Coordinates of C-alpha atoms and ligand atoms in Angstrom, one line a residue:
X25 CA 31.3 23.0 -53.4
X26 CA 29.5 24.3 -56.5
X27 CA 30.4 28.1 -57.3
X28 CA 27.1 29.6 -57.0
X29 CA 26.6 28.2 -53.6
X30 CA 29.8 29.2 -52.4
X31 CA 28.9 32.8 -53.4
X32 CA 25.5 32.4 -51.5
X33 CA 27.0 31.1 -48.6
X34 CA 29.5 34.2 -48.8
X35 CA 26.5 36.7 -49.3
X36 CA 25.1 35.2 -46.2
X37 CA 28.2 35.4 -44.1
X38 CA 28.3 39.4 -45.2
X39 CA 24.9 40.0 -44.2
X40 CA 25.5 38.2 -40.9
X41 CA 28.7 40.2 -40.4
X42 CA 26.8 43.4 -41.4
X43 CA 24.3 43.4 -38.5
X44 CA 27.0 41.9 -36.1
X45 CA 28.7 45.3 -36.7
X46 CA 25.3 47.4 -36.2
X47 CA 25.2 45.5 -32.9
X48 CA 27.6 46.9 -30.0
X49 CA 26.4 44.7 -27.3
X50 CA 27.3 47.0 -24.2
X51 CA 29.3 44.8 -21.6
X52 CA 26.6 44.8 -19.0
X53 CA 27.3 42.4 -15.8
X54 CA 24.4 40.8 -14.3
X55 CA 23.0 42.7 -11.2
X56 CA 24.4 41.9 -7.9
X57 CA 21.1 40.5 -6.6
X58 CA 21.0 37.3 -9.3
X59 CA 25.0 36.7 -9.5
X60 CA 26.5 33.6 -9.1
X61 CA 28.0 33.9 -5.1
X62 CA 30.3 31.0 -5.0
X63 CA 31.6 28.6 -8.2
X64 CA 29.3 25.9 -9.2
X65 CA 29.8 22.4 -8.5
X66 CA 30.9 20.8 -11.5
X67 CA 32.1 16.8 -10.7
X68 CA 35.9 16.7 -10.8
X69 CA 36.2 14.3 -13.5
X70 CA 39.3 13.9 -16.1
X71 CA 38.6 15.1 -19.6
X72 CA 39.0 11.8 -21.3
X73 CA 36.2 10.2 -18.9
X74 CA 33.9 12.9 -20.1
X75 CA 34.9 12.4 -23.6
X76 CA 34.2 8.6 -23.2
X77 CA 31.3 9.1 -21.4
X78 CA 29.6 11.0 -24.4
X79 CA 31.0 9.3 -27.1
X80 CA 29.7 6.0 -25.6
X81 CA 26.1 7.6 -25.3
X82 CA 26.4 9.1 -28.9
X83 CA 27.3 5.3 -30.0
X84 CA 24.2 4.0 -28.4
X85 CA 22.3 6.5 -30.6
X86 CA 21.0 6.0 -34.2
X87 CA 20.9 8.9 -36.9
X88 CA 21.2 9.5 -40.8
X89 CA 24.9 10.1 -39.9
X90 CA 24.9 6.2 -38.6
X91 CA 23.3 4.3 -41.3
X92 CA 20.2 4.0 -43.6
X93 CA 17.2 5.2 -42.2
X94 CA 14.2 4.4 -44.4
X95 CA 11.5 5.8 -41.9
X96 CA 8.6 6.3 -44.2
X97 CA 6.8 9.5 -44.2
X98 CA 9.2 11.1 -42.4
X99 CA 11.8 11.7 -45.0
X100 CA 15.1 11.3 -43.0
X101 CA 17.4 12.4 -45.7
X102 CA 21.1 12.9 -45.4
X103 CA 21.7 16.7 -43.6
X104 CA 24.6 18.3 -45.2
X105 CA 27.6 19.7 -43.2
X106 CA 27.8 23.1 -44.7
X107 CA 24.4 24.2 -43.2
X108 CA 25.9 23.0 -39.6
X109 CA 28.8 25.0 -40.1
X110 CA 26.7 28.2 -41.0
X111 CA 24.7 27.7 -37.9
X112 CA 28.1 27.6 -36.2
X113 CA 29.0 31.4 -36.9
X114 CA 29.0 33.4 -33.8
X115 CA 26.8 35.8 -35.6
X116 CA 24.1 33.3 -36.3
X117 CA 24.3 32.0 -33.0
X118 CA 24.4 35.6 -30.8
X119 CA 21.1 37.0 -31.5
X120 CA 18.4 37.7 -28.8
X121 CA 14.4 37.7 -29.4
X122 CA 14.0 41.4 -28.3
X123 CA 16.8 42.5 -30.5
X124 CA 15.8 45.7 -32.5
X125 CA 14.9 45.2 -35.8
X126 CA 17.4 47.5 -37.6
X127 CA 20.0 45.6 -35.9
X128 CA 19.1 42.0 -37.4
X129 CA 18.6 43.1 -41.1
X130 CA 20.6 40.2 -42.3
X131 CA 18.7 37.4 -40.4
X132 CA 15.4 39.2 -41.4
X133 CA 16.4 39.4 -44.8
X134 CA 17.2 35.6 -44.8
X135 CA 13.9 35.0 -43.4
X136 CA 11.8 37.2 -45.9
X137 CA 13.9 35.3 -48.8
X138 CA 13.1 32.3 -47.4
X139 CA 9.3 33.1 -47.1
X140 CA 9.6 33.9 -50.7
X141 CA 11.3 30.9 -51.8
X142 CA 8.9 28.7 -50.1
X143 CA 5.9 30.6 -51.1
X144 CA 7.1 30.0 -55.0
X145 CA 8.0 26.0 -54.2
X146 CA 4.5 25.5 -52.8
X147 CA 2.5 27.7 -55.4
X148 CA 1.2 29.8 -52.6
X149 CA 1.0 33.5 -52.3
X150 CA 2.2 34.0 -49.0
X151 CA 4.0 32.0 -46.2
X152 CA 4.7 32.5 -42.2
X153 CA 7.4 30.7 -40.8
X154 CA 6.4 30.7 -37.5
X155 CA 5.0 27.2 -36.7
X156 CA 7.6 24.7 -35.0
X157 CA 6.5 21.8 -36.3
X158 CA 4.2 20.3 -39.2
X159 CA 1.5 19.4 -36.6
X160 CA 1.8 22.8 -35.4
X161 CA 1.4 23.8 -39.0
X162 CA -2.1 21.8 -39.2
X163 CA -3.1 23.8 -36.1
X164 CA -2.0 27.1 -37.6
X165 CA -3.6 26.3 -41.3
X166 CA -6.9 25.3 -39.5
X167 CA -6.8 28.1 -37.1
X168 CA -6.8 30.3 -40.0
X169 CA -9.7 28.0 -41.8
X170 CA -11.6 28.8 -38.6
X171 CA -10.8 32.5 -38.5
X172 CA -11.7 32.7 -42.2
X173 CA -15.4 31.3 -41.7
X174 CA -16.0 33.1 -38.8
X175 CA -15.6 36.1 -40.8
X176 CA -17.8 35.1 -42.9
X177 CA -20.5 34.1 -40.6
X178 CA -20.3 30.8 -41.8
X179 CA -20.8 28.1 -39.2
X180 CA -18.8 25.2 -40.6
X181 CA -17.8 22.6 -37.7
X182 CA -16.7 19.4 -39.9
X183 CA -13.1 18.4 -41.3
X184 CA -13.3 15.9 -43.8
X185 CA -10.2 13.2 -44.1
X186 CA -9.3 10.0 -46.1
X187 CA -8.5 7.1 -44.1
X188 CA -4.6 7.2 -45.2
X189 CA -4.1 10.4 -43.3
X190 CA -1.6 10.9 -40.8
X191 CA -2.5 10.8 -37.3
X192 CA -1.5 14.6 -36.3
X193 CA -4.5 15.6 -39.3
X194 CA -7.4 14.4 -37.6
X195 CA -5.3 15.4 -34.0
X196 CA -4.9 19.0 -35.4
X197 CA -8.9 19.2 -36.4
X198 CA -9.9 18.0 -32.8
X199 CA -8.0 20.5 -31.2
X200 CA -9.6 23.6 -33.1
X201 CA -12.8 21.8 -31.6
X202 CA -13.6 20.5 -35.2
X203 CA -15.8 17.3 -35.7
X204 CA -13.7 14.7 -37.9
X205 CA -15.3 12.8 -40.6
X206 CA -13.2 9.7 -42.1
X207 CA -13.8 9.0 -45.4
X208 CA -12.5 5.3 -47.1
X209 CA -9.9 5.2 -50.1
X210 CA -10.9 3.4 -53.1
X211 CA -7.8 1.5 -54.3
X212 CA -5.5 3.7 -52.3
X213 CA -6.8 7.0 -53.2
X214 CA -9.6 9.2 -52.4
X215 CA -13.0 7.9 -53.2
X216 CA -14.8 10.7 -55.3
X217 CA -18.0 9.1 -54.4
X218 CA -17.4 9.0 -50.7
X219 CA -15.9 12.5 -50.8
X220 CA -19.0 13.8 -52.5
X221 CA -21.2 12.5 -50.0
X222 CA -19.0 13.5 -47.2
X223 CA -18.8 17.4 -47.7
X224 CA -21.4 19.7 -47.5
X225 CA -22.6 23.1 -45.8
X226 CA -21.2 21.8 -42.6
X227 CA -17.4 21.1 -44.0
X228 CA -14.5 23.7 -43.5
X229 CA -12.2 21.7 -44.7
X230 CA -10.7 18.7 -46.7
X231 CA -7.3 17.6 -45.6
X232 CA -4.7 15.7 -47.9
X233 CA -1.5 14.9 -49.0
X234 CA -0.4 14.4 -52.3
X235 CA 1.1 11.7 -53.1
X236 CA -0.4 10.4 -50.3
X237 CA 0.8 8.2 -47.4
X238 CA 0.8 5.1 -49.6
X239 CA 3.2 6.9 -51.9
X240 CA 0.5 7.1 -54.5
X241 CA -0.4 10.0 -56.5
X242 CA -3.8 10.9 -56.5
X243 CA -4.7 11.9 -59.9
X244 CA -8.0 13.2 -59.4
X245 CA -6.9 16.0 -57.1
X246 CA -8.3 18.7 -59.6
X247 CA -11.8 17.1 -58.9
X248 CA -11.2 16.8 -55.7
X249 CA -10.7 20.4 -55.3
X250 CA -13.7 21.0 -57.3
X251 CA -15.7 19.0 -55.1
X252 CA -14.6 20.4 -52.0
X253 CA -14.3 24.1 -53.2
X254 CA -17.9 23.0 -54.8
X255 CA -19.6 22.6 -51.5
X256 CA -17.6 26.0 -49.9
X257 CA -15.1 24.2 -48.2
X258 CA -11.3 24.9 -48.4
X259 CA -8.6 22.5 -49.2
X260 CA -5.6 21.7 -47.0
X261 CA -2.4 20.5 -48.3
X262 CA -0.1 18.4 -45.6
X263 CA 3.2 19.3 -47.1
X264 CA 5.0 16.3 -45.4
X265 CA 5.3 14.7 -49.0
X266 CA 6.6 17.5 -50.8
X267 CA 9.8 15.7 -51.4
X268 CA 8.2 13.4 -54.2
X269 CA 6.9 16.6 -56.5
X270 CA 9.1 19.7 -56.2
X271 CA 9.8 21.4 -59.5
X272 CA 7.1 19.1 -61.3
X273 CA 3.9 20.2 -59.6
X274 CA 2.8 22.0 -56.4
X275 CA 0.1 22.5 -54.4
X276 CA -0.7 25.9 -55.9
X277 CA -1.4 24.1 -59.1
X278 CA -3.5 21.3 -57.7
X279 CA -5.5 24.2 -56.3
X280 CA -4.9 23.8 -52.7
X281 CA -5.8 26.9 -50.6
X282 CA -3.7 26.1 -47.3
X283 CA -0.6 24.1 -46.7
X284 CA 2.3 23.5 -44.3
X285 CA 6.1 22.4 -45.2
X286 CA 8.0 20.4 -43.2
X287 CA 11.6 22.0 -43.2
X288 CA 13.0 19.0 -41.1
X289 CA 11.9 16.5 -44.0
X290 CA 11.8 18.3 -47.3
X291 CA 14.7 20.7 -46.7
X292 CA 17.0 18.7 -45.1
X293 CA 17.1 20.2 -41.5
X294 CA 17.5 18.0 -38.5
X295 CA 14.5 16.1 -36.9
X296 CA 16.3 16.9 -33.7
X297 CA 15.0 14.8 -30.8
X298 CA 11.5 15.8 -31.5
X299 CA 12.4 19.4 -31.9
X300 CA 13.3 22.0 -32.7
X301 CA 11.5 21.8 -35.9
X302 CA 9.9 24.0 -38.5
X303 CA 6.6 23.8 -40.2
X304 CA 6.1 27.1 -42.2
X305 CA 2.4 27.7 -43.5
X306 CA 1.7 28.8 -46.7
X307 CA -1.9 30.2 -48.3
X308 CA -3.7 31.7 -51.2
X309 CA -4.1 35.4 -51.6
X310 CA -7.6 35.3 -49.8
X311 CA -6.3 33.8 -46.8
X312 CA -3.2 36.2 -46.5
X313 CA -4.6 38.6 -43.9
X314 CA -5.2 35.6 -41.4
X315 CA -1.6 34.5 -41.0
X316 CA 0.2 34.5 -37.8
X317 CA 2.0 37.6 -36.8
X318 CA 4.6 38.8 -37.2
X319 CA 5.0 38.3 -40.7
X320 CA 8.6 39.3 -42.3
X321 CA 8.1 42.0 -44.8
X322 CA 10.0 44.2 -46.8
X323 CA 9.7 48.0 -46.8
X324 CA 11.8 49.7 -49.5
X325 CA 15.2 48.4 -48.6
X326 CA 14.3 47.4 -45.2
X327 CA 13.3 44.2 -43.3
X328 CA 10.7 44.7 -40.8
X329 CA 8.4 42.4 -38.6
X330 CA 4.6 43.2 -39.8
X331 CA 2.2 43.0 -37.1
X332 CA -0.6 44.8 -39.0
X333 CA -2.4 41.8 -40.7
X334 CA -6.2 42.4 -40.7
X335 CA -7.6 39.1 -39.6
X336 CA -4.7 37.5 -38.4
X337 CA -5.0 34.6 -36.0
X338 CA -2.0 35.7 -33.8
X339 CA 0.8 34.1 -32.6
X340 CA 1.2 30.6 -32.8
X341 CA 4.8 30.6 -31.3
X342 CA 6.4 33.4 -29.1
X343 CA 9.6 33.9 -30.9
X344 CA 11.6 32.8 -33.9
X345 CA 13.6 30.4 -32.0
X346 CA 14.3 28.0 -34.4
X347 CA 15.7 30.7 -36.6
X348 CA 19.1 27.9 -37.1
X349 CA 16.4 25.7 -38.8
X350 CA 15.5 28.2 -41.2
X351 CA 19.0 29.3 -42.0
X352 CA 19.6 25.7 -42.7
X353 CA 16.8 25.3 -44.9
X354 CA 17.6 28.4 -46.6
X355 CA 21.3 27.4 -47.4
X356 CA 19.7 24.1 -48.5
X357 CA 17.4 25.7 -51.0
X358 CA 20.0 28.0 -52.6
X359 CA 22.5 25.3 -52.5
X360 CA 20.1 22.9 -54.5
X361 CA 18.8 25.9 -56.9
X362 CA 15.4 25.3 -58.7
X363 CA 17.0 22.2 -60.9
X364 CA 18.5 20.7 -58.0
X365 CA 15.3 20.4 -56.0
X366 CA 13.7 19.0 -59.2
X367 CA 16.9 16.5 -59.1
X368 CA 16.1 15.9 -55.4
X369 CA 12.4 14.8 -56.0
X370 CA 13.4 12.6 -59.3
X371 CA 15.9 10.7 -57.3
X372 CA 13.6 10.1 -54.2
X373 CA 11.3 8.8 -56.5
X374 CA 13.5 6.6 -58.5
X375 CA 15.1 5.2 -55.4
X376 CA 11.8 4.5 -54.2
X377 CA 10.7 2.5 -57.3
X378 CA 14.3 0.8 -57.4
X379 CA 13.6 -0.5 -53.7
X380 CA 10.1 -0.9 -54.0
X381 CA 10.6 -3.4 -57.4
X382 CA 13.5 -5.5 -55.3
X383 CA 11.1 -6.1 -52.2
X384 CA 7.8 -6.7 -54.0
X385 CA 8.8 -10.3 -54.5
X386 CA 10.1 -10.7 -50.7
X387 CA 7.1 -9.0 -49.1
X388 CA 3.4 -8.3 -50.5
X389 CA 2.9 -5.2 -52.0
X390 CA -0.9 -4.0 -51.9
X391 CA -2.1 -1.1 -54.4
X392 CA 0.0 -1.9 -57.9
X393 CA 0.6 1.6 -59.4
X394 CA 3.8 3.1 -59.6
X395 CA 4.7 4.9 -56.3
X396 CA 6.4 8.2 -55.7
X397 CA 8.8 8.9 -53.1
X398 CA 7.7 6.0 -50.6
X399 CA 5.9 2.6 -50.7
X400 CA 3.9 0.6 -48.4
X401 CA 4.6 -3.2 -48.1
X402 CA 2.6 -5.7 -46.2
X403 CA 4.2 -8.1 -43.6
X404 CA 1.3 -10.7 -43.9
X405 CA 3.7 -13.4 -45.3
X406 CA 5.2 -13.3 -41.6
X407 CA 2.0 -14.7 -39.9
X408 CA 2.5 -17.9 -41.3
X409 CA 6.0 -18.4 -39.1
X410 CA 3.9 -16.7 -36.4
X411 CA 5.8 -13.5 -36.7
X412 CA 5.0 -9.7 -37.3
X413 CA 5.8 -6.8 -39.0
X414 CA 7.4 -5.6 -35.6
X415 CA 9.6 -8.6 -35.3
X416 CA 11.1 -7.9 -38.8
X417 CA 11.6 -4.4 -38.0
X418 CA 13.4 -5.3 -34.6
X419 CA 15.5 -7.9 -36.5
X420 CA 16.6 -5.0 -38.9
X421 CA 18.2 -3.4 -35.9
X422 CA 20.5 -6.1 -35.5
X423 CA 22.1 -5.7 -38.8
X424 CA 22.6 -2.3 -38.4
X425 CA 19.6 -0.6 -40.1
X426 CA 17.0 1.8 -38.7
X427 CA 13.3 0.3 -38.9
X428 CA 10.8 1.8 -41.6
X429 CA 7.9 2.9 -40.2
X430 CA 5.4 0.1 -39.3
X431 CA 1.6 -0.5 -38.8
X432 CA 1.4 3.1 -40.7
X433 CA -1.1 4.0 -42.8
X434 CA -3.8 2.0 -40.9
X435 CA -5.4 0.5 -44.1
X436 CA -2.7 -1.7 -44.9
X437 CA -2.5 -5.1 -42.6
X438 CA 1.0 -5.4 -41.1
X439 CA 2.2 -2.3 -42.8
X440 CA 6.1 -1.6 -43.4
X441 CA 6.4 1.7 -44.8
X442 CA 9.6 2.6 -46.8
X443 CA 11.1 5.6 -47.7
X444 CA 14.7 5.6 -48.9
X445 CA 15.1 9.2 -50.0
X446 CA 17.4 10.6 -52.9
X447 CA 20.4 10.6 -50.5
X448 CA 21.0 7.1 -50.6
X449 CA 23.2 5.1 -53.0
X450 CA 22.1 2.2 -55.0
X451 CA 24.5 -0.3 -53.0
X452 CA 22.9 0.8 -49.9
X453 CA 19.5 0.0 -51.2
X454 CA 20.8 -3.5 -52.7
X455 CA 22.3 -4.3 -49.3
X456 CA 19.0 -3.2 -47.5
X457 CA 16.6 -5.4 -49.8
X458 CA 19.1 -8.2 -49.4
X459 CA 19.1 -8.3 -45.6
X460 CA 15.3 -8.2 -45.7
X461 CA 15.3 -11.1 -47.8
X462 CA 17.9 -13.1 -45.6
X463 CA 15.4 -12.3 -42.4
X464 CA 12.6 -13.6 -44.1
X465 CA 14.7 -17.0 -44.2
X466 CA 16.2 -16.9 -40.7
X467 CA 14.9 -19.2 -38.2
X468 CA 11.4 -17.7 -36.5
X469 CA 12.9 -17.6 -33.3
X470 CA 16.0 -15.5 -34.2
X471 CA 13.6 -12.8 -35.6
X472 CA 10.9 -13.1 -32.6
X473 CA 13.5 -12.1 -29.9
X474 CA 15.4 -9.5 -31.8
X475 CA 17.5 -7.2 -31.3
X476 CA 20.2 -9.4 -30.0
X477 CA 22.9 -6.8 -30.8
X478 CA 21.7 -3.2 -29.4
X479 CA 22.2 -1.8 -26.5
X480 CA 18.6 -2.1 -25.3
X481 CA 16.8 -5.1 -26.0
X482 CA 13.1 -5.7 -26.8
X483 CA 11.2 -3.3 -24.8
X484 CA 7.3 -3.3 -23.9
X485 CA 6.3 -0.4 -26.3
X486 CA 2.8 -0.3 -24.7
X487 CA 4.1 0.1 -21.2
X488 CA 6.8 2.7 -22.0
X489 CA 4.2 4.6 -23.5
X490 CA 1.9 4.2 -20.7
X491 CA 4.3 4.3 -17.5
X492 CA 7.4 6.1 -19.0
X493 CA 10.1 6.4 -16.6
X494 CA 12.1 9.2 -17.5
X495 CA 14.8 9.1 -14.8
X496 CA 17.9 7.4 -15.7
X497 CA 18.0 5.3 -12.1
X498 CA 14.9 3.5 -10.9
X499 CA 13.4 4.9 -7.8
X500 CA 12.7 3.0 -4.8
X501 CA 9.4 1.3 -4.6
X502 CA 9.3 1.6 -8.8
X503 CA 7.7 -1.5 -10.2
X504 CA 10.6 -3.5 -11.8
Ligands
LIG618 C1 5.5 13.9 -40.3 C2 4.3 14.0 -40.7 C3 3.2 15.3 -40.0 C4 3.4 15.8 -39.1 O1 4.7 16.5 -39.3 P1 5.5 17.0 -37.7 O2 6.6 18.0 -38.4 O3 5.9 15.7 -37.5 O4 4.8 17.7 -36.7 C5 2.1 15.0 -40.8 N1 1.8 14.5 -42.0 C6 2.6 13.5 -42.6 C7 2.0 12.9 -43.6 C8 3.8 13.2 -41.9 O5 4.8 12.5 -42.5

């Protein structure tokens, strides 16, 4: 382990110990009225059966610890185990949301420092750790936009987005009551002419991720910012693709006003089963007073929860219950350091372009320029054999890989979006490319009926989404 990180870890540990000492929790038994009267009914099963049950379930699952997970846009990088160890410390676990601030000084210090580090990485002035996911970060950011214009007595009711945008972007805007205006792309990037025509006195914000979801860097970003600001609107940065640019540039330098970070993507915390995640929001100076409360603030040598932001949009989440995610991201940033994070982005981009080069002969690559951390292929060639990208994705499961993202972004026919991340070795990328080539030469019937080796075969995805069966057994009367 690198010595600097060992030291940082040790200091974190000291902090946690320090506040634990202050925290003499009384041995306070539950009131009689709510205490259990009899022992709980737990099935009488020998330990080895329990172990086998859970191990079997874990083997039916697939995660970054199982194998390659090139799910584009999601940045499924390996999550280091040192941060898991840190989260198992009793002093990191035994916290209560209503604990007095002076008994959680170590925790608050970590949160404060994380706010500061993220602000620096994003080129923003102030960061709130409150939102629990990227999508909630978007909602928070747009609520700030909403509050800002309300305060300025401006009625702006439209949010403009490119057609490459992630589905959560228009969804978040719609949740705040904004009309969404989609503009077409030109050669995969924002069409400046279309942007000029779309923005105006009704525009509240333009939402963009850079590099965009095709993995293309929007080189006109400064002009985009001028056009958007020229119309009096604000510029929102979707930070899901931050893994491509850390240490090279930042949303602040690109003149964005608001952004979110996806800690479970860029900062190597687990994605969980749909949560808990974390989507901190950063803003420029002018929007600082609109952030959700409480913000962690430093006063002298004490850390406090500050509720006094003048124009705050309020809370977007009850408590900091996702504190473990924050702790992991904090450890990851300290461990990588400034140079390490830059290297993360350099390697993510290198891996992506290496794999792109290997695959562009096998599948079609729309839009030619160099990619950043991910790239999008088209499975159009498969159609000749009566196959679709879906079939290729399912067949990959038989070879022990998680499938790439498919059918997104929407502007690529039969899209296959690959994001290898920096944590994968060259050998893995070579193997993956070889398997795709192999599948392209397989008997189409084999591919069409895949997967053959997984615990669950091909499911009817539309039906599963529309009529989910959430219980483990079918009930009587349920349709088969
Ligand atoms: C993942 C992602 C989001 C949403 O983030 P969540 O943390 O999953 O809510 C938004 N935009 C892009 C481009 C993404 O990849």
